[in-house]
Amino acid sequence: MKIVLWGATGLTGREVLSQALEDGHEVKAVVRKPEQIKVEHANLTVVRGNVLNPQSVQEAVAGGEVVISALGSGSTLAQARKPTTVYSEGFANIVAAMRKHDIRRFIALVAVGTVPDPNEPLIHKQIIRRILKANYDDIRKAEKNVLANCDDLDWIGIRPMKLMNTPRTGKYRTAVNFLPPNGVEISRADVAEFMLKQMNTDEHLRSYVTIAY
């Protein structure tokens, strides 16, 4: 599969990149700073691109078969707390480019907590969402204004619980819309595995899938 990957320099994006190459896929990693990609592989192409620049996105997406977004607003708490449009504008630009280049499948990393979830841990609901309010507001906007209007595309939104930098287990629980009961955390490696699996199944098309242990 020819994958166009956004967010390949982020912690989860690195896992997606590594596993995709391991599985034999061709990956075009689109990043603002190509020098941050230290991986070298025959199936890897690294291109400079900015998801907030429509023309840049159009050029980057060309030639792909599936688009995967592991975009985030930053790797530090200070970055993640700043107002952002990386999801709302970024997804809109990606979707427009996919339509132009006749690419149907879009697998996007979003977040638990953008809609009321009866299984969401109290600490996440009352503290984490407040701290990262700007981030959640933009993800919510992307879901409402972009993905909700993509009935012509095969999109899947992945909502992970607390992301951990722990090894891949291959054993996790998933559910549509709401977290599995008592779900607390999930490794980035397992999230990456699940995201890549969505390239070959129609089980969760146009829905949000939560994932946790």
PDB file of N, CA, C and O in Angstrom, residues 59-129:
ATOM      1  N   GLU A  59       0.145  18.758  -3.242  1.00  0.00           N
ATOM      2  CA  GLU A  59       1.351  18.163  -3.811  1.00  0.00           C
ATOM      3  C   GLU A  59       1.778  16.920  -3.046  1.00  0.00           C
ATOM      4  O   GLU A  59       2.196  15.919  -3.649  1.00  0.00           O
ATOM      5  N   ALA A  60       1.651  16.956  -1.735  1.00  0.00           N
ATOM      6  CA  ALA A  60       2.115  15.847  -0.907  1.00  0.00           C
ATOM      7  C   ALA A  60       1.250  14.603  -1.062  1.00  0.00           C
ATOM      8  O   ALA A  60       1.748  13.468  -1.081  1.00  0.00           O
ATOM      9  N   VAL A  61      -0.039  14.794  -1.182  1.00  0.00           N
ATOM     10  CA  VAL A  61      -0.979  13.666  -1.215  1.00  0.00           C
ATOM     11  C   VAL A  61      -0.969  12.944  -2.565  1.00  0.00           C
ATOM     12  O   VAL A  61      -1.289  11.761  -2.647  1.00  0.00           O
ATOM     13  N   ALA A  62      -0.567  13.622  -3.609  1.00  0.00           N
ATOM     14  CA  ALA A  62      -0.569  13.033  -4.953  1.00  0.00           C
ATOM     15  C   ALA A  62       0.200  11.718  -4.983  1.00  0.00           C
ATOM     16  O   ALA A  62       1.307  11.609  -4.451  1.00  0.00           O
ATOM     17  N   GLY A  63      -0.412  10.703  -5.580  1.00  0.00           N
ATOM     18  CA  GLY A  63       0.244   9.406  -5.731  1.00  0.00           C
ATOM     19  C   GLY A  63      -0.020   8.428  -4.610  1.00  0.00           C
ATOM     20  O   GLY A  63       0.392   7.263  -4.687  1.00  0.00           O
ATOM     21  N   GLY A  64      -0.705   8.859  -3.559  1.00  0.00           N
ATOM     22  CA  GLY A  64      -0.982   7.963  -2.443  1.00  0.00           C
ATOM     23  C   GLY A  64      -2.209   7.097  -2.666  1.00  0.00           C
ATOM     24  O   GLY A  64      -3.033   7.379  -3.541  1.00  0.00           O
ATOM     25  N   GLU A  65      -2.323   6.048  -1.865  1.00  0.00           N
ATOM     26  CA  GLU A  65      -3.505   5.180  -1.883  1.00  0.00           C
ATOM     27  C   GLU A  65      -4.318   5.307  -0.604  1.00  0.00           C
ATOM     28  O   GLU A  65      -5.517   5.043  -0.590  1.00  0.00           O
ATOM     29  N   VAL A  66      -3.652   5.702   0.456  1.00  0.00           N
ATOM     30  CA  VAL A  66      -4.315   5.920   1.745  1.00  0.00           C
ATOM     31  C   VAL A  66      -3.571   7.033   2.468  1.00  0.00           C
ATOM     32  O   VAL A  66      -2.351   7.159   2.343  1.00  0.00           O
ATOM     33  N   VAL A  67      -4.313   7.852   3.204  1.00  0.00           N
ATOM     34  CA  VAL A  67      -3.704   8.925   3.990  1.00  0.00           C
ATOM     35  C   VAL A  67      -3.901   8.613   5.470  1.00  0.00           C
ATOM     36  O   VAL A  67      -5.014   8.290   5.900  1.00  0.00           O
ATOM     37  N   ILE A  68      -2.824   8.697   6.219  1.00  0.00           N
ATOM     38  CA  ILE A  68      -2.876   8.486   7.665  1.00  0.00           C
ATOM     39  C   ILE A  68      -2.400   9.761   8.355  1.00  0.00           C
ATOM     40  O   ILE A  68      -1.340  10.299   8.023  1.00  0.00           O
ATOM     41  N   SER A  69      -3.187  10.228   9.307  1.00  0.00           N
ATOM     42  CA  SER A  69      -2.794  11.397  10.081  1.00  0.00           C
ATOM     43  C   SER A  69      -2.506  11.008  11.528  1.00  0.00           C
ATOM     44  O   SER A  69      -3.384  10.505  12.231  1.00  0.00           O
ATOM     45  N   ALA A  70      -1.258  11.242  11.930  1.00  0.00           N
ATOM     46  CA  ALA A  70      -0.885  11.131  13.340  1.00  0.00           C
ATOM     47  C   ALA A  70      -0.476  12.516  13.833  1.00  0.00           C
ATOM     48  O   ALA A  70       0.368  12.660  14.713  1.00  0.00           O
ATOM     49  N   LEU A  71      -1.114  13.527  13.248  1.00  0.00           N
ATOM     50  CA  LEU A  71      -0.795  14.909  13.580  1.00  0.00           C
ATOM     51  C   LEU A  71      -1.100  15.226  15.044  1.00  0.00           C
ATOM     52  O   LEU A  71      -2.036  14.686  15.625  1.00  0.00           O
ATOM     53  N   GLY A  72      -0.304  16.108  15.598  1.00  0.00           N
ATOM     54  CA  GLY A  72      -0.544  16.599  16.948  1.00  0.00           C
ATOM     55  C   GLY A  72      -0.154  18.057  17.022  1.00  0.00           C
ATOM     56  O   GLY A  72       0.488  18.591  16.109  1.00  0.00           O
ATOM     57  N   SER A  73      -0.526  18.700  18.096  1.00  0.00           N
ATOM     58  CA  SER A  73      -0.234  20.127  18.222  1.00  0.00           C
ATOM     59  C   SER A  73       1.101  20.401  18.898  1.00  0.00           C
ATOM     60  O   SER A  73       1.495  21.556  19.067  1.00  0.00           O
ATOM     61  N   GLY A  74       1.815  19.339  19.292  1.00  0.00           N
ATOM     62  CA  GLY A  74       3.124  19.546  19.900  1.00  0.00           C
ATOM     63  C   GLY A  74       3.469  18.435  20.869  1.00  0.00           C
ATOM     64  O   GLY A  74       2.586  17.762  21.411  1.00  0.00           O
ATOM     65  N   SER A  75       4.747  18.245  21.085  1.00  0.00           N
ATOM     66  CA  SER A  75       5.198  17.163  21.959  1.00  0.00           C
ATOM     67  C   SER A  75       5.355  17.597  23.413  1.00  0.00           C
ATOM     68  O   SER A  75       5.560  16.769  24.295  1.00  0.00           O
ATOM     69  N   THR A  76       5.269  18.906  23.673  1.00  0.00           N
ATOM     70  CA  THR A  76       5.377  19.388  25.044  1.00  0.00           C
ATOM     71  C   THR A  76       4.020  19.897  25.518  1.00  0.00           C
ATOM     72  O   THR A  76       3.155  20.238  24.703  1.00  0.00           O
ATOM     73  N   LEU A  77       3.858  19.985  26.823  1.00  0.00           N
ATOM     74  CA  LEU A  77       2.595  20.462  27.377  1.00  0.00           C
ATOM     75  C   LEU A  77       2.329  21.899  26.958  1.00  0.00           C
ATOM     76  O   LEU A  77       1.196  22.267  26.633  1.00  0.00           O
ATOM     77  N   ALA A  78       3.364  22.711  26.951  1.00  0.00           N
ATOM     78  CA  ALA A  78       3.207  24.114  26.565  1.00  0.00           C
ATOM     79  C   ALA A  78       2.707  24.231  25.133  1.00  0.00           C
ATOM     80  O   ALA A  78       1.829  25.046  24.831  1.00  0.00           O
ATOM     81  N   GLN A  79       3.248  23.421  24.236  1.00  0.00           N
ATOM     82  CA  GLN A  79       2.807  23.439  22.840  1.00  0.00           C
ATOM     83  C   GLN A  79       1.377  22.949  22.715  1.00  0.00           C
ATOM     84  O   GLN A  79       0.572  23.519  21.980  1.00  0.00           O
ATOM     85  N   ALA A  80       1.064  21.879  23.433  1.00  0.00           N
ATOM     86  CA  ALA A  80      -0.262  21.272  23.331  1.00  0.00           C
ATOM     87  C   ALA A  80      -1.364  22.167  23.900  1.00  0.00           C
ATOM     88  O   ALA A  80      -2.538  21.990  23.565  1.00  0.00           O
ATOM     89  N   ARG A  81      -0.997  23.123  24.745  1.00  0.00           N
ATOM     90  CA  ARG A  81      -1.996  24.005  25.353  1.00  0.00           C
ATOM     91  C   ARG A  81      -2.297  25.227  24.489  1.00  0.00           C
ATOM     92  O   ARG A  81      -3.283  25.922  24.733  1.00  0.00           O
ATOM     93  N   LYS A  82      -1.475  25.472  23.488  1.00  0.00           N
ATOM     94  CA  LYS A  82      -1.678  26.650  22.654  1.00  0.00           C
ATOM     95  C   LYS A  82      -2.834  26.442  21.678  1.00  0.00           C
ATOM     96  O   LYS A  82      -3.078  25.326  21.224  1.00  0.00           O
ATOM     97  N   PRO A  83      -3.555  27.518  21.335  1.00  0.00           N
ATOM     98  CA  PRO A  83      -4.596  27.407  20.310  1.00  0.00           C
ATOM     99  C   PRO A  83      -4.004  26.854  19.023  1.00  0.00           C
ATOM    100  O   PRO A  83      -2.867  27.182  18.655  1.00  0.00           O
ATOM    101  N   THR A  84      -4.746  26.016  18.342  1.00  0.00           N
ATOM    102  CA  THR A  84      -4.247  25.379  17.130  1.00  0.00           C
ATOM    103  C   THR A  84      -5.367  25.204  16.116  1.00  0.00           C
ATOM    104  O   THR A  84      -6.550  25.177  16.486  1.00  0.00           O
ATOM    105  N   THR A  85      -4.994  25.084  14.865  1.00  0.00           N
ATOM    106  CA  THR A  85      -5.946  24.731  13.802  1.00  0.00           C
ATOM    107  C   THR A  85      -5.415  23.539  13.012  1.00  0.00           C
ATOM    108  O   THR A  85      -5.864  23.268  11.908  1.00  0.00           O
ATOM    109  N   VAL A  86      -4.442  22.844  13.585  1.00  0.00           N
ATOM    110  CA  VAL A  86      -3.791  21.756  12.856  1.00  0.00           C
ATOM    111  C   VAL A  86      -4.772  20.638  12.502  1.00  0.00           C
ATOM    112  O   VAL A  86      -4.632  19.977  11.469  1.00  0.00           O
ATOM    113  N   TYR A  87      -5.792  20.454  13.344  1.00  0.00           N
ATOM    114  CA  TYR A  87      -6.785  19.419  13.059  1.00  0.00           C
ATOM    115  C   TYR A  87      -7.874  19.951  12.124  1.00  0.00           C
ATOM    116  O   TYR A  87      -8.146  19.348  11.077  1.00  0.00           O
ATOM    117  N   SER A  88      -8.496  21.049  12.480  1.00  0.00           N
ATOM    118  CA  SER A  88      -9.620  21.558  11.687  1.00  0.00           C
ATOM    119  C   SER A  88      -9.177  21.997  10.289  1.00  0.00           C
ATOM    120  O   SER A  88      -9.740  21.544   9.278  1.00  0.00           O
ATOM    121  N   GLU A  89      -8.181  22.840  10.201  1.00  0.00           N
ATOM    122  CA  GLU A  89      -7.695  23.272   8.887  1.00  0.00           C
ATOM    123  C   GLU A  89      -6.910  22.160   8.197  1.00  0.00           C
ATOM    124  O   GLU A  89      -7.024  21.961   6.983  1.00  0.00           O
ATOM    125  N   GLY A  90      -6.115  21.461   8.980  1.00  0.00           N
ATOM    126  CA  GLY A  90      -5.313  20.382   8.410  1.00  0.00           C
ATOM    127  C   GLY A  90      -6.162  19.292   7.789  1.00  0.00           C
ATOM    128  O   GLY A  90      -5.929  18.865   6.646  1.00  0.00           O
ATOM    129  N   PHE A  91      -7.175  18.823   8.518  1.00  0.00           N
ATOM    130  CA  PHE A  91      -8.058  17.789   7.976  1.00  0.00           C
ATOM    131  C   PHE A  91      -8.806  18.297   6.751  1.00  0.00           C
ATOM    132  O   PHE A  91      -9.000  17.566   5.779  1.00  0.00           O
ATOM    133  N   ALA A  92      -9.244  19.548   6.795  1.00  0.00           N
ATOM    134  CA  ALA A  92      -9.963  20.115   5.646  1.00  0.00           C
ATOM    135  C   ALA A  92      -9.066  20.122   4.405  1.00  0.00           C
ATOM    136  O   ALA A  92      -9.518  19.785   3.294  1.00  0.00           O
ATOM    137  N   ASN A  93      -7.807  20.492   4.578  1.00  0.00           N
ATOM    138  CA  ASN A  93      -6.873  20.499   3.456  1.00  0.00           C
ATOM    139  C   ASN A  93      -6.593  19.088   2.949  1.00  0.00           C
ATOM    140  O   ASN A  93      -6.503  18.851   1.732  1.00  0.00           O
ATOM    141  N   ILE A  94      -6.437  18.146   3.872  1.00  0.00           N
ATOM    142  CA  ILE A  94      -6.185  16.761   3.484  1.00  0.00           C
ATOM    143  C   ILE A  94      -7.364  16.197   2.706  1.00  0.00           C
ATOM    144  O   ILE A  94      -7.199  15.573   1.645  1.00  0.00           O
ATOM    145  N   VAL A  95      -8.562  16.403   3.216  1.00  0.00           N
ATOM    146  CA  VAL A  95      -9.766  15.880   2.563  1.00  0.00           C
ATOM    147  C   VAL A  95      -9.931  16.478   1.164  1.00  0.00           C
ATOM    148  O   VAL A  95     -10.264  15.762   0.205  1.00  0.00           O
ATOM    149  N   ALA A  96      -9.685  17.771   1.030  1.00  0.00           N
ATOM    150  CA  ALA A  96      -9.792  18.409  -0.289  1.00  0.00           C
ATOM    151  C   ALA A  96      -8.790  17.804  -1.269  1.00  0.00           C
ATOM    152  O   ALA A  96      -9.119  17.547  -2.438  1.00  0.00           O
ATOM    153  N   ALA A  97      -7.581  17.546  -0.794  1.00  0.00           N
ATOM    154  CA  ALA A  97      -6.558  16.951  -1.652  1.00  0.00           C
ATOM    155  C   ALA A  97      -6.902  15.511  -2.009  1.00  0.00           C
ATOM    156  O   ALA A  97      -6.677  15.064  -3.139  1.00  0.00           O
ATOM    157  N   MET A  98      -7.445  14.774  -1.061  1.00  0.00           N
ATOM    158  CA  MET A  98      -7.840  13.395  -1.328  1.00  0.00           C
ATOM    159  C   MET A  98      -8.919  13.343  -2.410  1.00  0.00           C
ATOM    160  O   MET A  98      -8.876  12.499  -3.309  1.00  0.00           O
ATOM    161  N   ARG A  99      -9.862  14.240  -2.339  1.00  0.00           N
ATOM    162  CA  ARG A  99     -10.924  14.276  -3.351  1.00  0.00           C
ATOM    163  C   ARG A  99     -10.350  14.598  -4.729  1.00  0.00           C
ATOM    164  O   ARG A  99     -10.744  13.992  -5.727  1.00  0.00           O
ATOM    165  N   LYS A 100      -9.428  15.529  -4.770  1.00  0.00           N
ATOM    166  CA  LYS A 100      -8.831  15.907  -6.049  1.00  0.00           C
ATOM    167  C   LYS A 100      -8.066  14.755  -6.663  1.00  0.00           C
ATOM    168  O   LYS A 100      -8.109  14.541  -7.891  1.00  0.00           O
ATOM    169  N   HIS A 101      -7.361  13.994  -5.830  1.00  0.00           N
ATOM    170  CA  HIS A 101      -6.514  12.913  -6.327  1.00  0.00           C
ATOM    171  C   HIS A 101      -7.186  11.538  -6.241  1.00  0.00           C
ATOM    172  O   HIS A 101      -6.521  10.512  -6.439  1.00  0.00           O
ATOM    173  N   ASP A 102      -8.480  11.525  -5.958  1.00  0.00           N
ATOM    174  CA  ASP A 102      -9.269  10.292  -5.936  1.00  0.00           C
ATOM    175  C   ASP A 102      -8.693   9.242  -4.976  1.00  0.00           C
ATOM    176  O   ASP A 102      -8.517   8.078  -5.322  1.00  0.00           O
ATOM    177  N   ILE A 103      -8.405   9.696  -3.769  1.00  0.00           N
ATOM    178  CA  ILE A 103      -7.957   8.791  -2.699  1.00  0.00           C
ATOM    179  C   ILE A 103      -9.096   8.693  -1.693  1.00  0.00           C
ATOM    180  O   ILE A 103      -9.597   9.720  -1.225  1.00  0.00           O
ATOM    181  N   ARG A 104      -9.491   7.498  -1.349  1.00  0.00           N
ATOM    182  CA  ARG A 104     -10.696   7.349  -0.532  1.00  0.00           C
ATOM    183  C   ARG A 104     -10.427   7.168   0.959  1.00  0.00           C
ATOM    184  O   ARG A 104     -11.198   7.640   1.794  1.00  0.00           O
ATOM    185  N   ARG A 105      -9.359   6.456   1.323  1.00  0.00           N
ATOM    186  CA  ARG A 105      -9.229   6.080   2.739  1.00  0.00           C
ATOM    187  C   ARG A 105      -8.385   7.060   3.541  1.00  0.00           C
ATOM    188  O   ARG A 105      -7.254   7.369   3.198  1.00  0.00           O
ATOM    189  N   PHE A 106      -8.977   7.530   4.651  1.00  0.00           N
ATOM    190  CA  PHE A 106      -8.331   8.481   5.549  1.00  0.00           C
ATOM    191  C   PHE A 106      -8.447   7.944   6.968  1.00  0.00           C
ATOM    192  O   PHE A 106      -9.545   7.757   7.491  1.00  0.00           O
ATOM    193  N   ILE A 107      -7.312   7.678   7.592  1.00  0.00           N
ATOM    194  CA  ILE A 107      -7.268   7.157   8.960  1.00  0.00           C
ATOM    195  C   ILE A 107      -6.650   8.243   9.832  1.00  0.00           C
ATOM    196  O   ILE A 107      -5.491   8.628   9.634  1.00  0.00           O
ATOM    197  N   ALA A 108      -7.431   8.751  10.783  1.00  0.00           N
ATOM    198  CA  ALA A 108      -7.004   9.941  11.522  1.00  0.00           C
ATOM    199  C   ALA A 108      -6.978   9.692  13.032  1.00  0.00           C
ATOM    200  O   ALA A 108      -7.944   9.191  13.610  1.00  0.00           O
ATOM    201  N   LEU A 109      -5.884  10.067  13.651  1.00  0.00           N
ATOM    202  CA  LEU A 109      -5.759  10.011  15.097  1.00  0.00           C
ATOM    203  C   LEU A 109      -6.436  11.246  15.684  1.00  0.00           C
ATOM    204  O   LEU A 109      -6.085  12.375  15.344  1.00  0.00           O
ATOM    205  N   VAL A 110      -7.416  11.035  16.561  1.00  0.00           N
ATOM    206  CA  VAL A 110      -8.099  12.148  17.227  1.00  0.00           C
ATOM    207  C   VAL A 110      -7.951  11.977  18.744  1.00  0.00           C
ATOM    208  O   VAL A 110      -6.834  11.813  19.211  1.00  0.00           O
ATOM    209  N   ALA A 111      -9.024  11.997  19.516  1.00  0.00           N
ATOM    210  CA  ALA A 111      -8.852  11.899  20.966  1.00  0.00           C
ATOM    211  C   ALA A 111     -10.140  11.489  21.667  1.00  0.00           C
ATOM    212  O   ALA A 111     -11.236  11.840  21.224  1.00  0.00           O
ATOM    213  N   VAL A 112      -9.995  10.785  22.756  1.00  0.00           N
ATOM    214  CA  VAL A 112     -11.121  10.521  23.659  1.00  0.00           C
ATOM    215  C   VAL A 112     -11.482  11.826  24.350  1.00  0.00           C
ATOM    216  O   VAL A 112     -10.607  12.591  24.745  1.00  0.00           O
ATOM    217  N   GLY A 113     -12.757  12.107  24.484  1.00  0.00           N
ATOM    218  CA  GLY A 113     -13.186  13.283  25.230  1.00  0.00           C
ATOM    219  C   GLY A 113     -13.762  14.399  24.391  1.00  0.00           C
ATOM    220  O   GLY A 113     -14.150  15.431  24.926  1.00  0.00           O
ATOM    221  N   THR A 114     -13.831  14.207  23.087  1.00  0.00           N
ATOM    222  CA  THR A 114     -14.435  15.244  22.251  1.00  0.00           C
ATOM    223  C   THR A 114     -15.951  15.163  22.280  1.00  0.00           C
ATOM    224  O   THR A 114     -16.637  16.106  21.887  1.00  0.00           O
ATOM    225  N   VAL A 115     -16.471  14.034  22.743  1.00  0.00           N
ATOM    226  CA  VAL A 115     -17.911  13.868  22.966  1.00  0.00           C
ATOM    227  C   VAL A 115     -18.083  13.255  24.348  1.00  0.00           C
ATOM    228  O   VAL A 115     -17.178  12.605  24.865  1.00  0.00           O
ATOM    229  N   PRO A 116     -19.231  13.450  24.994  1.00  0.00           N
ATOM    230  CA  PRO A 116     -19.450  12.842  26.308  1.00  0.00           C
ATOM    231  C   PRO A 116     -19.311  11.326  26.240  1.00  0.00           C
ATOM    232  O   PRO A 116     -19.894  10.676  25.364  1.00  0.00           O
ATOM    233  N   ASP A 117     -18.523  10.780  27.128  1.00  0.00           N
ATOM    234  CA  ASP A 117     -18.258   9.342  27.153  1.00  0.00           C
ATOM    235  C   ASP A 117     -18.470   8.837  28.578  1.00  0.00           C
ATOM    236  O   ASP A 117     -17.733   9.217  29.486  1.00  0.00           O
ATOM    237  N   PRO A 118     -19.439   7.990  28.812  1.00  0.00           N
ATOM    238  CA  PRO A 118     -19.715   7.513  30.175  1.00  0.00           C
ATOM    239  C   PRO A 118     -18.573   6.706  30.776  1.00  0.00           C
ATOM    240  O   PRO A 118     -18.495   6.554  31.996  1.00  0.00           O
ATOM    241  N   ASN A 119     -17.672   6.216  29.941  1.00  0.00           N
ATOM    242  CA  ASN A 119     -16.562   5.409  30.443  1.00  0.00           C
ATOM    243  C   ASN A 119     -15.247   6.184  30.549  1.00  0.00           C
ATOM    244  O   ASN A 119     -14.221   5.613  30.889  1.00  0.00           O
ATOM    245  N   GLU A 120     -15.287   7.472  30.269  1.00  0.00           N
ATOM    246  CA  GLU A 120     -14.081   8.288  30.353  1.00  0.00           C
ATOM    247  C   GLU A 120     -13.672   8.471  31.813  1.00  0.00           C
ATOM    248  O   GLU A 120     -14.490   8.856  32.656  1.00  0.00           O
ATOM    249  N   PRO A 121     -12.406   8.181  32.154  1.00  0.00           N
ATOM    250  CA  PRO A 121     -11.954   8.347  33.540  1.00  0.00           C
ATOM    251  C   PRO A 121     -12.173   9.776  34.030  1.00  0.00           C
ATOM    252  O   PRO A 121     -11.999  10.740  33.272  1.00  0.00           O
ATOM    253  N   LEU A 122     -12.535   9.905  35.296  1.00  0.00           N
ATOM    254  CA  LEU A 122     -12.844  11.210  35.871  1.00  0.00           C
ATOM    255  C   LEU A 122     -11.668  12.170  35.773  1.00  0.00           C
ATOM    256  O   LEU A 122     -11.848  13.356  35.466  1.00  0.00           O
ATOM    257  N   ILE A 123     -10.455  11.687  36.007  1.00  0.00           N
ATOM    258  CA  ILE A 123      -9.283  12.555  35.956  1.00  0.00           C
ATOM    259  C   ILE A 123      -9.072  13.099  34.547  1.00  0.00           C
ATOM    260  O   ILE A 123      -8.658  14.245  34.355  1.00  0.00           O
ATOM    261  N   HIS A 124      -9.387  12.288  33.556  1.00  0.00           N
ATOM    262  CA  HIS A 124      -9.258  12.732  32.167  1.00  0.00           C
ATOM    263  C   HIS A 124     -10.308  13.782  31.851  1.00  0.00           C
ATOM    264  O   HIS A 124     -10.023  14.802  31.216  1.00  0.00           O
ATOM    265  N   LYS A 125     -11.507  13.535  32.326  1.00  0.00           N
ATOM    266  CA  LYS A 125     -12.623  14.440  32.043  1.00  0.00           C
ATOM    267  C   LYS A 125     -12.459  15.788  32.739  1.00  0.00           C
ATOM    268  O   LYS A 125     -12.682  16.840  32.143  1.00  0.00           O
ATOM    269  N   GLN A 126     -12.046  15.767  34.001  1.00  0.00           N
ATOM    270  CA  GLN A 126     -12.026  16.990  34.795  1.00  0.00           C
ATOM    271  C   GLN A 126     -10.698  17.738  34.759  1.00  0.00           C
ATOM    272  O   GLN A 126     -10.674  18.947  35.025  1.00  0.00           O
ATOM    273  N   ILE A 127      -9.606  17.040  34.443  1.00  0.00           N
ATOM    274  CA  ILE A 127      -8.297  17.692  34.491  1.00  0.00           C
ATOM    275  C   ILE A 127      -7.636  17.762  33.116  1.00  0.00           C
ATOM    276  O   ILE A 127      -7.317  18.845  32.629  1.00  0.00           O
ATOM    277  N   ILE A 128      -7.444  16.616  32.487  1.00  0.00           N
ATOM    278  CA  ILE A 128      -6.721  16.587  31.216  1.00  0.00           C
ATOM    279  C   ILE A 128      -7.418  17.418  30.157  1.00  0.00           C
ATOM    280  O   ILE A 128      -6.796  18.217  29.452  1.00  0.00           O
ATOM    281  N   ARG A 129      -8.728  17.257  30.041  1.00  0.00           N
ATOM    282  CA  ARG A 129      -9.460  18.000  29.012  1.00  0.00           C
ATOM    283  C   ARG A 129      -9.425  19.509  29.269  1.00  0.00           C
ATOM    284  O   ARG A 129      -9.460  20.299  28.338  1.00  0.00           O
TER     285      ARG A 129
END
